Amino acid sequence: MTSMPPKLTAIVHDAPEKHTATVIFMHGFGDSGAGWAPVGEQLSHYAPHIKFVFPNAPAIPIALNGGMLMPAWYDIRGSINQDKPQDETGMLRSRQQVMEVIREEIEVHGIPANRIVLGGFSQGCVLALLTGLTAEYRFAGLVALSGYMPMHTKIMNMVSDASKKTPIFWGHGDADQVVRYEYGKQSVELLEKHKYSVQFKTYHHMAHSSSPQELRDLLEFFKETIPAEMHLTAKV
């Protein structure tokens, strides 16, 4: 019997006001949830109904670094090239762990999937896409920053019907030397070929990182997909 992977730890930024939506965002290779937590704190000033969850990747042996343990969602065996074999076993293991985070948000905290945005940066982007496109849930949206498609030769045979109407925000810098801009563009073209709605944003001169403009665009995407819920109560 295959054992369940351990539960992920996470940095959580609770909603300053009534919690009605959640963003679950996965960091990149070698980072931790703490690396993106300030973004959640910053954006929550403008969207106080949103709780931000930043899971921490476990430390695993990385072949590219001679087996050194590093925080990662899956192994990297060479320079990033989406045409090379990917660590599918590692990706699927991390997907299982992220699904547990999602189920806890739905079942324990009472936030429905259509009020959850799943996203990530770089490796975290790959994991967010794998999870969001194959899960049985219809999420409010997916966020893909500076990443590429997981298992691109077979992913479209794995997608769920629930994902087909999920809007996707994709941001990528055209000066990215880690995950080349063309990989992001090709990934978006694959999604659009299969009728996914993708908002593709190119950030000129941006390397493998984020930018203030990208975060402003991200906030607008959150306002569109998980807006604050206005509850009107009739006076008796």
Coordinates of C-alpha atoms in Angstrom, one line a residue:
M1 CA 0.0 0.0 0.0
T2 CA 1.3 3.4 -1.0
S3 CA 1.7 5.7 2.1
M4 CA 0.2 9.1 2.1
P5 CA 2.8 11.9 1.7
P6 CA 3.1 14.1 4.8
K7 CA 0.9 17.1 5.3
L8 CA 2.3 20.4 4.0
T9 CA 3.1 23.2 6.4
A10 CA 2.1 26.7 5.2
I11 CA 2.4 30.4 5.9
V12 CA -1.2 31.7 6.3
H13 CA -2.3 35.3 6.1
D14 CA -5.8 35.4 7.4
A15 CA -8.4 37.7 5.9
P16 CA -8.5 41.0 7.8
E17 CA -12.3 41.0 7.4
K18 CA -14.9 38.3 6.9
H19 CA -13.3 35.4 5.1
T20 CA -15.2 34.6 1.9
A21 CA -12.4 33.6 -0.5
T22 CA -9.0 31.9 -0.5
V23 CA -5.9 32.1 -2.6
I24 CA -3.5 29.1 -2.4
F25 CA -0.2 30.0 -3.9
M26 CA 2.9 27.8 -4.4
H27 CA 6.4 29.2 -4.3
G28 CA 9.2 28.4 -6.7
F29 CA 12.3 26.1 -6.5
G30 CA 14.5 26.7 -3.5
D31 CA 12.1 29.1 -1.9
S32 CA 9.4 28.8 0.9
G33 CA 6.0 30.1 1.6
A34 CA 7.6 33.0 3.5
G35 CA 9.1 34.3 0.2
W36 CA 5.6 35.1 -1.1
A37 CA 3.8 35.9 2.1
P38 CA 4.5 39.6 1.9
V39 CA 2.6 39.7 -1.3
G40 CA -0.5 38.3 0.4
E41 CA -0.2 40.8 3.2
Q42 CA 0.1 43.6 0.6
L43 CA -2.8 42.5 -1.5
S44 CA -5.1 41.8 1.5
H45 CA -5.2 45.6 2.1
Y46 CA -7.2 45.9 -1.2
A47 CA -9.1 42.6 -0.9
P48 CA -9.6 42.1 2.9
H49 CA -12.1 39.2 2.4
I50 CA -9.3 37.0 1.0
K51 CA -7.2 34.6 3.0
F52 CA -3.8 33.7 1.5
V53 CA -2.2 30.3 2.0
F54 CA 1.4 29.8 1.0
P55 CA 2.4 26.1 1.4
N56 CA 6.0 25.1 1.9
A57 CA 7.6 22.6 -0.4
P58 CA 9.4 19.7 1.3
A59 CA 13.2 19.4 1.0
I60 CA 14.0 16.7 -1.5
P61 CA 17.1 15.5 -3.3
I62 CA 17.8 17.5 -6.5
A63 CA 19.6 15.6 -9.2
L64 CA 20.8 18.9 -10.8
N65 CA 22.6 19.8 -7.6
G66 CA 24.2 16.4 -7.0
G67 CA 21.4 15.1 -4.8
M68 CA 21.5 18.0 -2.4
L69 CA 18.3 18.4 -0.4
M70 CA 16.5 21.6 -1.4
P71 CA 12.9 22.8 -1.1
A72 CA 11.2 21.8 -4.3
W73 CA 7.9 20.4 -5.6
Y74 CA 9.6 17.9 -7.8
D75 CA 13.1 17.0 -8.9
I76 CA 15.1 18.9 -11.6
R77 CA 17.5 16.9 -13.6
G78 CA 18.9 19.6 -15.9
S79 CA 18.2 23.0 -17.4
I80 CA 14.5 23.8 -17.7
N81 CA 13.3 22.5 -21.0
Q82 CA 9.7 21.4 -21.3
D83 CA 10.6 18.9 -24.0
K84 CA 12.8 16.9 -21.6
P85 CA 11.3 14.2 -19.4
Q86 CA 9.8 15.6 -16.2
D87 CA 9.7 14.2 -12.7
E88 CA 6.1 13.1 -13.0
T89 CA 6.2 11.0 -9.8
G90 CA 7.3 14.0 -7.8
M91 CA 4.7 16.2 -9.5
L92 CA 1.9 13.8 -8.7
R93 CA 3.1 13.4 -5.1
S94 CA 3.0 17.2 -4.6
R95 CA -0.4 17.4 -6.3
Q96 CA -1.7 14.9 -3.7
Q97 CA -0.4 17.1 -0.9
V98 CA -1.9 20.3 -2.4
M99 CA -5.2 18.6 -2.8
E100 CA -5.2 18.0 0.9
V101 CA -4.7 21.8 1.5
I102 CA -7.6 22.4 -0.9
R103 CA -9.9 19.9 0.8
E104 CA -9.2 21.4 4.2
E105 CA -10.1 24.8 3.0
I106 CA -13.4 23.4 1.6
E107 CA -14.4 21.0 4.3
V108 CA -13.0 22.6 7.5
H109 CA -13.1 26.3 6.6
G110 CA -16.3 26.2 4.5
I111 CA -14.9 28.0 1.4
P112 CA -16.4 26.4 -1.8
A113 CA -14.0 25.6 -4.7
N114 CA -15.6 28.4 -6.8
R115 CA -14.3 30.9 -4.2
I116 CA -10.7 29.5 -4.3
V117 CA -7.9 30.6 -6.7
L118 CA -5.0 28.3 -7.1
G119 CA -1.7 29.7 -8.3
G120 CA 2.1 29.5 -8.2
F121 CA 5.4 30.9 -9.4
S122 CA 7.9 28.8 -11.6
Q123 CA 7.8 25.3 -10.1
G124 CA 4.8 26.3 -8.1
C125 CA 3.1 27.5 -11.3
V126 CA 3.6 24.0 -12.8
L127 CA 2.1 22.4 -9.7
A128 CA -0.8 24.8 -9.7
L129 CA -1.6 24.0 -13.3
L130 CA -1.3 20.3 -12.8
T131 CA -3.6 20.4 -9.7
G132 CA -6.1 22.9 -11.0
L133 CA -6.5 21.3 -14.5
T134 CA -7.0 17.8 -13.2
A135 CA -8.9 18.3 -9.9
E136 CA -12.6 17.4 -9.6
Y137 CA -13.3 20.9 -8.4
R138 CA -14.2 24.0 -10.5
F139 CA -12.0 26.7 -9.0
A140 CA -12.6 30.4 -9.3
G141 CA -9.4 30.8 -11.2
L142 CA -5.8 29.7 -11.8
V143 CA -2.7 31.9 -11.6
A144 CA 0.4 30.9 -13.6
L145 CA 3.5 33.1 -13.1
S146 CA 6.7 32.5 -15.0
G147 CA 6.1 28.8 -15.4
Y148 CA 5.3 26.1 -18.0
M149 CA 2.9 23.3 -18.6
P150 CA 3.3 20.1 -16.6
M151 CA 3.5 16.8 -18.5
H152 CA 2.7 18.8 -21.7
T153 CA 2.5 15.7 -23.9
K154 CA -0.3 14.1 -21.8
I155 CA -1.8 16.8 -19.6
M156 CA -4.7 17.4 -22.0
N157 CA -5.7 13.8 -21.6
M158 CA -5.8 14.3 -17.8
V159 CA -7.8 17.4 -17.5
S160 CA -11.2 17.4 -15.8
D161 CA -14.4 18.7 -17.2
A162 CA -14.6 20.9 -14.1
S163 CA -11.5 22.8 -15.2
K164 CA -12.7 23.7 -18.7
K165 CA -14.5 26.9 -17.7
T166 CA -11.9 28.1 -15.1
P167 CA -10.3 31.4 -16.1
I168 CA -6.5 31.5 -16.1
F169 CA -4.2 34.4 -15.5
W170 CA -0.7 33.9 -17.0
G171 CA 2.1 36.4 -16.4
H172 CA 5.6 36.0 -17.8
G173 CA 8.6 38.3 -18.3
D174 CA 10.1 38.5 -21.8
A175 CA 13.7 38.6 -20.2
D176 CA 13.2 35.4 -18.2
Q177 CA 16.4 33.3 -18.5
V178 CA 15.3 30.5 -16.2
V179 CA 11.9 29.6 -17.7
R180 CA 12.1 31.0 -21.1
Y181 CA 9.3 33.3 -22.3
E182 CA 8.7 31.1 -25.3
Y183 CA 7.8 28.2 -23.0
G184 CA 5.2 30.3 -21.3
K185 CA 3.8 31.5 -24.6
Q186 CA 3.7 27.9 -26.0
S187 CA 1.9 26.8 -22.8
V188 CA -0.7 29.4 -23.3
E189 CA -1.2 28.5 -26.9
L190 CA -1.7 24.8 -25.9
L191 CA -4.4 25.9 -23.3
E192 CA -6.1 28.2 -25.8
K193 CA -6.1 25.4 -28.5
H194 CA -8.1 23.4 -26.0
K195 CA -10.6 26.2 -25.5
Y196 CA -9.3 27.4 -22.1
S197 CA -9.8 31.1 -21.4
V198 CA -6.3 32.6 -20.6
Q199 CA -5.4 36.2 -19.8
F200 CA -1.8 36.3 -21.0
K201 CA 0.3 39.2 -19.7
T202 CA 3.8 39.9 -21.0
Y203 CA 6.1 42.0 -18.8
H204 CA 8.8 43.7 -20.8
H205 CA 12.3 43.5 -19.5
M206 CA 11.2 41.4 -16.5
A207 CA 13.4 38.5 -15.6
H208 CA 12.5 35.4 -13.6
S209 CA 10.7 37.3 -10.9
S210 CA 7.5 39.4 -10.4
S211 CA 6.9 43.1 -10.7
P212 CA 4.6 45.8 -9.2
Q213 CA 2.6 45.9 -12.5
E214 CA 2.2 42.1 -12.4
L215 CA 0.9 42.3 -8.8
R216 CA -1.6 45.0 -9.8
D217 CA -2.8 42.9 -12.6
L218 CA -3.1 39.9 -10.3
L219 CA -5.2 42.0 -7.9
E220 CA -7.5 42.9 -10.7
F221 CA -7.9 39.2 -11.6
F222 CA -8.8 38.4 -7.9
K223 CA -11.4 41.2 -8.0
E224 CA -12.9 39.6 -11.1
T225 CA -12.8 36.0 -10.0
I226 CA -13.3 36.2 -6.2
P227 CA -14.9 39.6 -5.6
A228 CA -16.1 40.7 -2.2
E229 CA -19.5 39.3 -1.5
M230 CA -22.1 41.9 -0.7
H231 CA -24.8 40.6 1.7
L232 CA -27.9 42.7 1.8
T233 CA -30.2 41.9 4.8
A234 CA -33.8 43.1 4.7
K235 CA -35.0 45.2 7.7
V236 CA -37.8 43.5 9.6

